[in-house]
Short mmCIF file of C-alpha atoms and ligand atoms in Angstrom, two decimals:
data_model
loop_
_atom_site.label_atom_id
_atom_site.label_comp_id
_atom_site.label_asym_id
_atom_site.label_seq_id
_atom_site.Cartn_x
_atom_site.Cartn_y
_atom_site.Cartn_z
CA MET A 1 -26.33 13.53 5.39
CA LYS A 2 -22.80 13.38 3.89
CA LYS A 3 -21.59 12.64 0.51
CA ILE A 4 -19.24 9.98 -0.11
CA ILE A 5 -17.71 9.02 -3.46
CA VAL A 6 -17.10 5.51 -4.21
CA ILE A 7 -14.36 4.67 -6.78
CA THR A 8 -14.43 1.33 -8.05
CA THR A 9 -11.17 -0.63 -9.61
CA GLY A 10 -12.30 -4.14 -9.66
CA GLY A 11 -10.79 -7.28 -7.44
CA THR A 12 -12.80 -10.25 -6.15
CA ILE A 13 -15.42 -7.87 -4.81
CA ALA A 14 -16.56 -7.29 -8.19
CA MET A 15 -16.20 -11.00 -9.60
CA LYS A 16 -18.49 -13.79 -10.11
CA TYR A 17 -18.33 -17.30 -10.50
CA ASP A 18 -18.04 -18.11 -14.32
CA MET A 19 -19.03 -21.95 -15.48
CA GLU A 20 -16.97 -21.91 -18.47
CA THR A 21 -13.60 -21.14 -17.16
CA ASN A 22 -14.53 -22.57 -13.89
CA GLY A 23 -13.58 -19.58 -11.49
CA LEU A 24 -14.09 -16.02 -10.56
CA ILE A 25 -13.82 -13.53 -13.41
CA PRO A 26 -14.63 -9.44 -13.01
CA ALA A 27 -18.52 -9.21 -13.74
CA VAL A 28 -20.03 -6.63 -11.26
CA SER A 29 -20.31 -3.02 -12.25
CA GLY A 30 -19.50 -0.35 -9.74
CA GLU A 31 -23.52 0.45 -9.63
CA ASP A 32 -24.19 -3.14 -9.25
CA LEU A 33 -21.83 -3.56 -6.05
CA VAL A 34 -23.28 -0.45 -4.43
CA GLU A 35 -27.06 -1.72 -5.30
CA ALA A 36 -26.20 -5.34 -3.20
CA VAL A 37 -25.49 -2.82 -0.05
CA PRO A 38 -29.17 -1.36 0.61
CA ALA A 39 -28.10 -0.23 3.94
CA LEU A 40 -25.82 2.53 2.71
CA LYS A 41 -28.72 4.67 1.99
CA ALA A 42 -29.02 5.39 5.71
CA ILE A 43 -25.59 6.15 6.22
CA ALA A 44 -24.56 8.38 3.34
CA LYS A 45 -25.32 9.68 -0.28
CA VAL A 46 -23.21 7.86 -2.49
CA GLU A 47 -21.86 8.47 -5.96
CA VAL A 48 -20.23 5.25 -7.99
CA VAL A 49 -17.14 6.29 -10.12
CA GLU A 50 -15.62 3.38 -12.31
CA PHE A 51 -11.99 3.64 -12.50
CA SER A 52 -11.53 -0.05 -13.67
CA ASN A 53 -12.70 -3.29 -13.42
CA VAL A 54 -9.64 -5.52 -13.31
CA PRO A 55 -7.94 -7.88 -11.07
CA SER A 56 -5.44 -6.01 -8.31
CA GLY A 57 -2.34 -7.87 -10.18
CA TYR A 58 -3.30 -5.80 -13.23
CA ILE A 59 -2.93 -2.54 -11.68
CA THR A 60 0.42 -0.78 -12.01
CA PRO A 61 2.11 2.15 -9.82
CA LYS A 62 1.31 4.17 -12.45
CA SER A 63 -2.17 3.47 -12.52
CA MET A 64 -2.24 3.68 -8.33
CA PHE A 65 -0.59 7.49 -8.77
CA GLU A 66 -3.46 8.39 -11.27
CA LEU A 67 -6.05 7.07 -9.06
CA GLY A 68 -4.72 9.41 -6.29
CA LYS A 69 -4.91 12.40 -8.28
CA ILE A 70 -8.47 11.66 -9.01
CA VAL A 71 -9.15 11.26 -5.46
CA ASP A 72 -7.88 14.68 -4.64
CA GLN A 73 -10.06 15.84 -7.58
CA TYR A 74 -13.18 14.31 -6.21
CA ALA A 75 -12.03 15.16 -2.29
CA GLN A 76 -11.19 18.79 -3.52
CA LYS A 77 -15.23 19.30 -4.40
CA LYS A 78 -17.04 20.92 -1.04
CA GLU A 79 -19.89 18.83 -1.26
CA VAL A 80 -17.71 15.56 -1.01
CA ASP A 81 -16.98 14.53 2.44
CA GLY A 82 -15.15 11.34 1.92
CA ILE A 83 -13.92 8.71 -0.58
CA VAL A 84 -13.92 5.12 -0.79
CA ILE A 85 -12.10 2.98 -3.06
CA THR A 86 -12.80 -0.82 -3.81
CA HIS A 87 -9.85 -2.82 -4.65
CA GLY A 88 -8.42 -6.30 -5.24
CA THR A 89 -6.72 -7.45 -2.27
CA ASP A 90 -4.01 -8.68 -3.74
CA THR A 91 -2.17 -5.34 -4.18
CA LEU A 92 -4.65 -3.42 -1.88
CA GLU A 93 -1.77 -2.21 0.33
CA GLU A 94 0.33 -0.93 -2.46
CA THR A 95 -2.29 1.29 -3.72
CA ALA A 96 -3.45 2.44 -0.19
CA TYR A 97 0.34 3.38 0.52
CA MET A 98 0.69 5.15 -2.76
CA LEU A 99 -2.47 7.03 -1.86
CA ASP A 100 -1.14 7.63 1.61
CA LEU A 101 1.69 9.25 0.28
CA THR A 102 0.45 11.35 -2.81
CA VAL A 103 -3.37 12.35 -2.11
CA GLN A 104 -3.31 15.74 -0.78
CA THR A 105 -6.52 15.64 1.16
CA GLN A 106 -7.22 15.44 4.97
CA LYS A 107 -10.82 14.22 3.89
CA PRO A 108 -11.22 10.33 4.88
CA VAL A 109 -9.74 8.20 2.28
CA CYS A 110 -10.90 4.46 2.89
CA VAL A 111 -9.74 1.35 0.75
CA THR A 112 -11.50 -1.81 0.96
CA GLY A 113 -11.99 -5.42 -0.93
CA ALA A 114 -13.29 -8.38 -0.22
CA MET A 115 -11.93 -12.27 -0.35
CA ARG A 116 -14.95 -14.18 -1.51
CA GLY A 117 -16.79 -13.08 -4.82
CA SER A 118 -20.03 -11.61 -5.00
CA SER A 119 -21.87 -15.19 -6.20
CA GLN A 120 -20.07 -16.87 -3.43
CA THR A 121 -21.88 -17.92 -0.23
CA SER A 122 -21.41 -15.41 2.51
CA PRO A 123 -19.66 -12.65 0.23
CA ASP A 124 -17.64 -10.46 2.34
CA GLY A 125 -17.96 -7.57 -0.28
CA PRO A 126 -21.33 -5.95 1.15
CA GLY A 127 -20.23 -5.87 4.38
CA ASN A 128 -16.57 -4.29 3.71
CA ILE A 129 -18.19 -1.89 1.59
CA LEU A 130 -20.87 -0.76 4.46
CA ALA A 131 -17.82 -0.58 6.55
CA ALA A 132 -15.99 1.57 4.68
CA VAL A 133 -18.56 4.14 3.67
CA LYS A 134 -19.40 4.26 7.20
CA THR A 135 -15.72 5.03 7.98
CA ALA A 136 -15.50 7.67 5.29
CA ALA A 137 -18.58 9.32 6.58
CA SER A 138 -17.39 9.48 10.08
CA ASP A 139 -15.84 12.57 11.60
CA GLU A 140 -13.09 10.42 13.38
CA ALA A 141 -11.44 9.31 9.98
CA TYR A 142 -10.52 13.15 9.31
CA ASP A 143 -6.80 13.25 8.67
CA GLN A 144 -5.87 9.66 9.69
CA GLY A 145 -4.08 9.21 6.41
CA VAL A 146 -5.78 6.58 4.10
CA LEU A 147 -7.59 3.79 5.71
CA VAL A 148 -7.90 0.34 5.02
CA VAL A 149 -11.35 -1.13 6.20
CA LEU A 150 -12.23 -4.70 5.85
CA ASN A 151 -13.69 -7.44 8.36
CA ASP A 152 -14.77 -4.23 10.41
CA GLU A 153 -11.34 -3.28 11.49
CA ILE A 154 -9.49 -0.05 10.29
CA HIS A 155 -6.05 -0.12 9.64
CA ALA A 156 -3.41 2.56 8.71
CA ALA A 157 -2.26 2.40 5.42
CA LEU A 158 1.17 2.72 6.38
CA GLU A 159 1.13 -0.39 8.49
CA VAL A 160 -1.26 -3.03 7.32
CA THR A 161 -0.63 -6.14 5.19
CA LYS A 162 -2.08 -9.07 3.49
CA THR A 163 -1.66 -11.97 6.25
CA HIS A 164 -3.57 -14.86 4.41
CA ALA A 165 -3.97 -16.08 0.93
CA THR A 166 -7.72 -16.92 1.40
CA SER A 167 -9.29 -15.85 5.11
CA THR A 168 -11.64 -13.09 5.07
CA LYS A 169 -9.83 -11.97 8.21
CA THR A 170 -6.59 -11.31 6.10
CA PHE A 171 -5.45 -7.38 6.74
CA ASP A 172 -3.21 -6.96 9.73
CA SER A 173 -0.90 -4.55 11.11
CA PRO A 174 1.77 -6.80 12.39
CA SER A 175 3.45 -4.41 14.41
CA TRP A 176 0.69 -2.42 15.79
CA GLY A 177 -2.58 -3.80 15.25
CA PRO A 178 -5.61 -2.10 13.71
CA ILE A 179 -6.31 1.80 14.71
CA GLY A 180 -10.00 1.44 15.16
CA ARG A 181 -13.16 -0.53 14.94
CA VAL A 182 -16.56 -0.39 12.66
CA TYR A 183 -18.98 -1.48 15.16
CA PHE A 184 -23.04 -1.66 14.12
CA ASP A 185 -23.99 1.95 15.29
CA LYS A 186 -20.45 3.67 15.82
CA VAL A 187 -16.80 3.88 14.06
CA VAL A 188 -14.46 3.95 17.04
CA ILE A 189 -10.82 5.04 16.39
CA LYS A 190 -8.93 4.28 19.12
CA ARG A 191 -5.00 5.71 17.95
CA HIS A 192 -3.42 7.84 15.31
CA SER A 193 -0.76 6.38 13.15
CA LEU A 194 2.01 8.46 13.76
CA HIS A 195 4.73 9.42 10.94
CA LEU A 196 1.97 9.84 8.09
CA GLN A 197 3.69 11.53 5.33
CA LYS A 198 2.34 13.60 2.16
CA ILE A 199 4.74 13.74 -0.72
CA GLN A 200 3.73 16.16 -3.45
CA SER A 201 5.05 14.96 -6.99
CA ASP A 202 4.03 15.26 -10.47
CA LYS A 203 5.28 12.00 -11.37
CA ILE A 204 6.88 8.44 -10.15
CA VAL A 205 9.66 6.45 -11.38
CA ASP A 206 9.07 3.13 -12.55
CA ASP A 207 12.14 0.55 -12.96
CA VAL A 208 12.39 0.04 -8.74
CA HIS A 209 12.98 -3.63 -7.90
CA LEU A 210 12.74 -5.61 -4.80
CA ILE A 211 14.94 -8.25 -4.21
CA LYS A 212 14.24 -10.82 -1.68
CA VAL A 213 17.14 -12.10 0.48
CA VAL A 214 17.22 -15.94 0.92
CA ALA A 215 19.82 -18.22 2.48
CA GLY A 216 23.13 -18.77 0.22
CA MET A 217 21.91 -15.84 -2.33
CA ASP A 218 24.46 -14.54 -4.66
CA GLU A 219 24.77 -11.24 -6.87
CA PHE A 220 23.04 -12.72 -9.68
CA PHE A 221 20.21 -10.28 -9.27
CA PHE A 222 22.34 -7.45 -8.70
CA HIS A 223 24.29 -7.89 -12.22
CA CYS A 224 20.77 -7.92 -13.77
CA LEU A 225 19.47 -4.60 -12.46
CA ILE A 226 23.18 -3.03 -12.84
CA GLU A 227 23.14 -4.16 -16.36
CA LYS A 228 19.59 -2.87 -17.07
CA LYS A 229 20.32 0.38 -15.51
CA ALA A 230 17.48 0.23 -12.84
CA LYS A 231 16.39 3.46 -11.12
CA GLY A 232 16.43 1.95 -7.50
CA ILE A 233 16.68 -1.41 -5.55
CA VAL A 234 14.57 -2.39 -2.46
CA VAL A 235 16.25 -5.30 -0.32
CA GLU A 236 14.31 -7.31 1.86
CA SER A 237 16.91 -8.69 4.37
CA PHE A 238 17.05 -11.11 6.97
CA GLY A 239 15.85 -10.16 10.60
CA CYS A 240 16.95 -6.79 11.43
CA GLY A 241 18.97 -5.62 8.23
CA ASN A 242 21.52 -8.56 7.58
CA VAL A 243 22.43 -10.32 4.31
CA PRO A 244 24.92 -12.74 3.13
CA PRO A 245 28.21 -11.45 2.04
CA ALA A 246 27.72 -11.98 -1.67
CA VAL A 247 24.47 -9.72 -1.30
CA LYS A 248 26.44 -7.31 0.18
CA ASN A 249 28.87 -7.20 -2.36
CA GLY A 250 26.09 -7.06 -5.04
CA ILE A 251 24.61 -4.15 -2.79
CA GLU A 252 27.80 -2.35 -2.94
CA MET A 253 28.35 -2.77 -6.79
CA ALA A 254 24.62 -1.36 -7.02
CA ARG A 255 25.61 1.74 -5.04
CA GLU A 256 28.80 2.37 -6.83
CA ASN A 257 26.83 2.64 -10.35
CA ASN A 258 24.71 5.25 -8.31
CA ILE A 259 21.65 2.93 -8.09
CA PRO A 260 19.94 3.73 -4.49
CA VAL A 261 19.41 0.87 -2.44
CA VAL A 262 16.78 0.93 0.30
CA LEU A 263 16.95 -1.99 3.11
CA VAL A 264 13.84 -3.20 5.04
CA THR A 265 13.31 -6.70 6.76
CA ARG A 266 11.41 -9.46 5.40
CA VAL A 267 10.31 -10.28 8.88
CA HIS A 268 6.79 -9.47 9.08
CA ALA A 269 7.02 -7.39 12.09
CA GLY A 270 9.67 -5.06 13.46
CA ARG A 271 12.34 -2.80 11.77
CA VAL A 272 15.73 -2.46 10.30
CA VAL A 273 18.34 -1.55 12.99
CA THR A 274 22.10 -1.47 13.02
CA ALA A 275 22.81 -3.96 16.09
CA TYR A 276 25.11 -6.00 14.03
CA SER A 277 28.77 -4.93 12.78
CA TYR A 278 29.80 -8.42 11.03
CA LEU A 279 29.86 -8.28 7.16
CA GLY A 280 26.87 -8.43 5.79
CA SER A 281 24.99 -6.58 8.59
CA ALA A 282 23.20 -3.33 8.07
CA SER A 283 25.81 -0.99 9.94
CA SER A 284 28.93 -2.94 7.81
CA MET A 285 26.75 -1.69 4.36
CA GLU A 286 26.28 1.80 5.68
CA GLU A 287 29.48 3.15 4.23
CA SER A 288 28.03 2.82 0.99
CA ASN A 289 25.34 5.14 1.87
CA ILE A 290 22.38 2.68 1.57
CA ILE A 291 19.13 3.87 3.04
CA LEU A 292 17.68 2.15 5.90
CA ALA A 293 13.75 2.18 5.63
CA GLY A 294 12.49 1.52 9.29
CA GLU A 295 9.50 -0.58 9.45
CA ILE A 296 7.83 -0.51 6.42
CA THR A 297 7.45 -3.92 4.08
CA GLY A 298 9.46 -4.27 1.03
CA GLN A 299 6.40 -3.62 -1.39
CA LYS A 300 5.64 -0.48 0.29
CA ALA A 301 9.31 0.73 0.35
CA ARG A 302 9.14 0.25 -3.57
CA ILE A 303 6.25 2.18 -4.01
CA LYS A 304 7.77 4.83 -1.68
CA LEU A 305 11.16 4.95 -3.65
CA MET A 306 9.29 5.18 -6.76
CA VAL A 307 7.50 8.37 -5.50
CA VAL A 308 10.81 9.94 -3.91
CA LEU A 309 12.39 9.11 -7.27
CA GLY A 310 9.79 11.36 -8.69
CA ILE A 311 11.09 14.37 -7.03
CA THR A 312 14.96 13.73 -6.40
CA ASN A 313 18.00 11.35 -7.08
CA ASP A 314 20.16 12.89 -4.73
CA ILE A 315 20.75 10.06 -2.24
CA GLU A 316 20.60 12.04 1.02
CA LYS A 317 17.67 13.87 -0.14
CA ILE A 318 15.79 10.60 -0.71
CA ARG A 319 17.00 9.59 2.98
CA THR A 320 15.20 12.45 4.42
CA TYR A 321 12.09 10.81 3.26
CA PHE A 322 12.88 7.12 4.70
CA ASP A 323 13.90 8.93 8.12
CA THR A 324 10.69 9.42 9.48
CA HIS A 325 11.31 7.26 12.86
N1 LIG B 1 -6.99 -11.90 -6.79
C1 LIG B 1 -8.11 -10.63 -6.56
C2 LIG B 1 -7.39 -9.53 -6.65
O1 LIG B 1 -6.53 -9.08 -5.94
C3 LIG B 1 -7.92 -11.03 -4.86
C4 LIG B 1 -8.93 -10.41 -4.29
O2 LIG B 1 -9.73 -9.23 -4.88
O3 LIG B 1 -9.36 -10.67 -3.14
O4 LIG B 1 -8.14 -8.64 -7.64
#
């Protein structure tokens, strides 16, 4: 029987209704979580490791990076076949992507969570843990990068995002769909997500910011970030990479101050391209050496820039990490 390490971090999956505060609060230990899923016994030998028990909004990129080191420590053990991480869904995709980039093991690593607390009617946590352990214990999940398993769907960390604030069917990969599915008797993986990357870094650099572009936006946020000597900026542009003229000025000012600027789209699927040449288009900013980040979301581009800045400040070297398509 395979051995799976379940690392718990908190989130709704480990929350219960509290009468005093009239809402869900962290309450369930890692051991309780696994004990609520007796069917696990037939799938794998499970060992529980508690990393934290917090809402995922409390988890920082630094703790995501630390979690990655712990995942690799367990994965190096010969007797361990796979790792499952339970996590709040709010920042789950950021942690999953941080792990995707920085964890070096090829053994299966699956991240799961829940939209309903353990004391609510029909909690989805137990089924999601079972599906994640099944996936981590399957040969099919080997060398597939970090996987996000919820609602019996298997998604690549690189592609997945939370798409609904409350529904149990919230995780989706808008551009390409799930890579596989967990059935009652079988884990089926139908495709391999290409362009997976492993980046070896001893540290990440904080102070990297994400700016979402909106109609009529000015340079204000860029002035603030230049003044505070931010280490990097990710800009979520309109469409395939376009920004208002004032934002273009802001981006150019940031570049004059040597701050790396990465451009992504605020649209939920597709990528930035150099289709237009008017002022404010992606190609009109190429002279200032901005980096076009392809398909990844703003929150993931920020995580990646933090990791890459841990290795280099050289804009052309940074670009090579984002040029994956
Ligand atoms: N607020 C919760 C969290 O991310 C939501 C969840 O787990 O679904 O911790």
